[in-house]
Coordinates of C-alpha atoms in Angstrom, one line a residue:
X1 CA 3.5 16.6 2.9
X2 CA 3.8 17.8 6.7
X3 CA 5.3 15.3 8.9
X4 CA 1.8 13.6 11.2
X5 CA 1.9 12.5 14.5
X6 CA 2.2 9.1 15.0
X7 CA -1.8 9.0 15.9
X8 CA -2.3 10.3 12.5
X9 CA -0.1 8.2 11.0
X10 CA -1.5 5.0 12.6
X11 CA -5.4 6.4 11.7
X12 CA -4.0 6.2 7.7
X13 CA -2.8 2.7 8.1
X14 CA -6.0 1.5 9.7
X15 CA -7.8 3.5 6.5
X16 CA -5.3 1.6 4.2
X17 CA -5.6 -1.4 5.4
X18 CA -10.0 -1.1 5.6
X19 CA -9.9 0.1 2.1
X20 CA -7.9 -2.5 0.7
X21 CA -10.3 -5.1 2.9
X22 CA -13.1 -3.6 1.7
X23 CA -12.5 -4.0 -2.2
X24 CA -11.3 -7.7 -1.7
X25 CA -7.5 -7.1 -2.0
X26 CA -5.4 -10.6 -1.9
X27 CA -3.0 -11.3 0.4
X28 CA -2.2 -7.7 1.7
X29 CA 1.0 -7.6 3.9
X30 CA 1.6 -4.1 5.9
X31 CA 5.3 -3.8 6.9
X32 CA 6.4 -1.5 10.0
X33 CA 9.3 1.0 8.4
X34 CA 9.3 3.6 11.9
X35 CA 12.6 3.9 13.0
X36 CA 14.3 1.7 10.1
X37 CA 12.9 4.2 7.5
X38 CA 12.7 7.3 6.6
X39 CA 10.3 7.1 3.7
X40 CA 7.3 6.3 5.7
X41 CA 6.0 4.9 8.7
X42 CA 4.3 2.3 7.0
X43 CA 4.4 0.0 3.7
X44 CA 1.4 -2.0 2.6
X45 CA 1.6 -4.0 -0.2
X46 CA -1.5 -6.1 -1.9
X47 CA -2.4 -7.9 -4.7
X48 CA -5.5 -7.6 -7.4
X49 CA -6.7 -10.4 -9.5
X50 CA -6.8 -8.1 -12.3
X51 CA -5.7 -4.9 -13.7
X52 CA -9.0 -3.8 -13.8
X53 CA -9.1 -4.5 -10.0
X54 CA -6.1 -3.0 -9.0
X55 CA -6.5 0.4 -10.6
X56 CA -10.4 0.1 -9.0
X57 CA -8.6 -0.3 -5.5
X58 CA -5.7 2.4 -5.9
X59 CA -8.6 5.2 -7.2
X60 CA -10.8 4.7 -4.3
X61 CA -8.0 4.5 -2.2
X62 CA -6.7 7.7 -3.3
X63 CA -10.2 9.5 -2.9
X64 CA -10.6 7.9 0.6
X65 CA -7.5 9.5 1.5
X66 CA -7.9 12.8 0.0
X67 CA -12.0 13.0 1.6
X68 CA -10.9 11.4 5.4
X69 CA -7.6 12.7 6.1
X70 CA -7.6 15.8 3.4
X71 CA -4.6 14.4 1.9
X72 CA -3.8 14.3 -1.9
X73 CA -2.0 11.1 -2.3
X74 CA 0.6 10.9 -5.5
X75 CA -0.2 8.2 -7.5
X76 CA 1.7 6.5 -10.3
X77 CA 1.2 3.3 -13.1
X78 CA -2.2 3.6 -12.8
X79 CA -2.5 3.7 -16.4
X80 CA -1.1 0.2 -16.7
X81 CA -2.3 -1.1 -13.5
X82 CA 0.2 -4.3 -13.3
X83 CA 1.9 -2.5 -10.5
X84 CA 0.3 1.2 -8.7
X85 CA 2.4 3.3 -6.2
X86 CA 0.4 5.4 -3.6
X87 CA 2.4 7.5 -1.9
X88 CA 0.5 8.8 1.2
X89 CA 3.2 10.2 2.9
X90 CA 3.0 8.0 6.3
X91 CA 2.1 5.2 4.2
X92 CA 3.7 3.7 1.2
X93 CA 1.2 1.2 -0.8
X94 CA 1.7 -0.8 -3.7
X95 CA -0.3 -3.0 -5.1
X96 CA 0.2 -5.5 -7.9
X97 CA -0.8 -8.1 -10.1
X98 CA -0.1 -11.6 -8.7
X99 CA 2.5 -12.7 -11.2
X100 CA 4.5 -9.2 -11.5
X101 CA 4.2 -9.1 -7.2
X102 CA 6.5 -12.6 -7.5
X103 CA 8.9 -11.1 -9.7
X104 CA 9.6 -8.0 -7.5
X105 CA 9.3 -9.6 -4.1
X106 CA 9.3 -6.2 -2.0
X107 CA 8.3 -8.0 1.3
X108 CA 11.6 -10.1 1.3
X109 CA 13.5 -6.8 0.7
X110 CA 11.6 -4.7 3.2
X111 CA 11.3 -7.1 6.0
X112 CA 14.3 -6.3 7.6
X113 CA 14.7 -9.9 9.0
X114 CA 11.2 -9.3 10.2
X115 CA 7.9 -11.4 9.4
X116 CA 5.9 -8.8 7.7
X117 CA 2.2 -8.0 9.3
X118 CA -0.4 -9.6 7.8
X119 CA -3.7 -7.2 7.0
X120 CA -7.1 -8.1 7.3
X121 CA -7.5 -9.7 3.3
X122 CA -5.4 -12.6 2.9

């Protein structure tokens, strides 16, 4: 993927983070990774209540992407659902089931010292 401006990059955040919001996501944390990352500009991380739920979310997030911003977003452990990567270049989302987003605790190691961002589902 082409490197976006960081108007572009913002307007896929704001599409994350409405997506997530609008399928009911739990407790969705977006961390700010410009200038302290590489990767992305963004990570967003959320929970489901189920795995049927969190491979609902990560699907229509990945066709939201792909029809708004004409971006095909890689996607991976969708088939098990207890954890799915979307990697949408800018923005880095992962979403989880409650007891396997304990175990991994990504906000504690991508905070940088910061308070992650909390999103509009909490």
């Amino acid at each position: 993927m082409s490197p976006s401006s960081p108007q572009e990059a913002e307007a896929l955040h704001q599409l994350v983070l409405a997506s997530l919001d609008d399928d009911q996501a739990v407790e969705t944390v977006s961390i700010p990774l410009a200038g302290k990352s590489s990767i992305a500009d963004y990570m967003v991380i959320a929970s489901g209540k189920s795995t049927r739920q969190v491979a609902s979310m990560a699907t229509k997030l990945a066709e939201k992407i792909k029809a708004q911003c004409g971006r095909t977003a890689r996607v991976e452990g969708l088939a098990t659902a207890d954890w799915v990567l979307i990697d949408a270049g800018d923005v880095i989302v992962h979403l989880f089931r409650p007891e396997v987003r304990s175990f991994y605790n990504l906000e504690r190691m991508w905070s940088f010292g910061d308070t992650p961002a909390t999103g509009g589902a909490a």
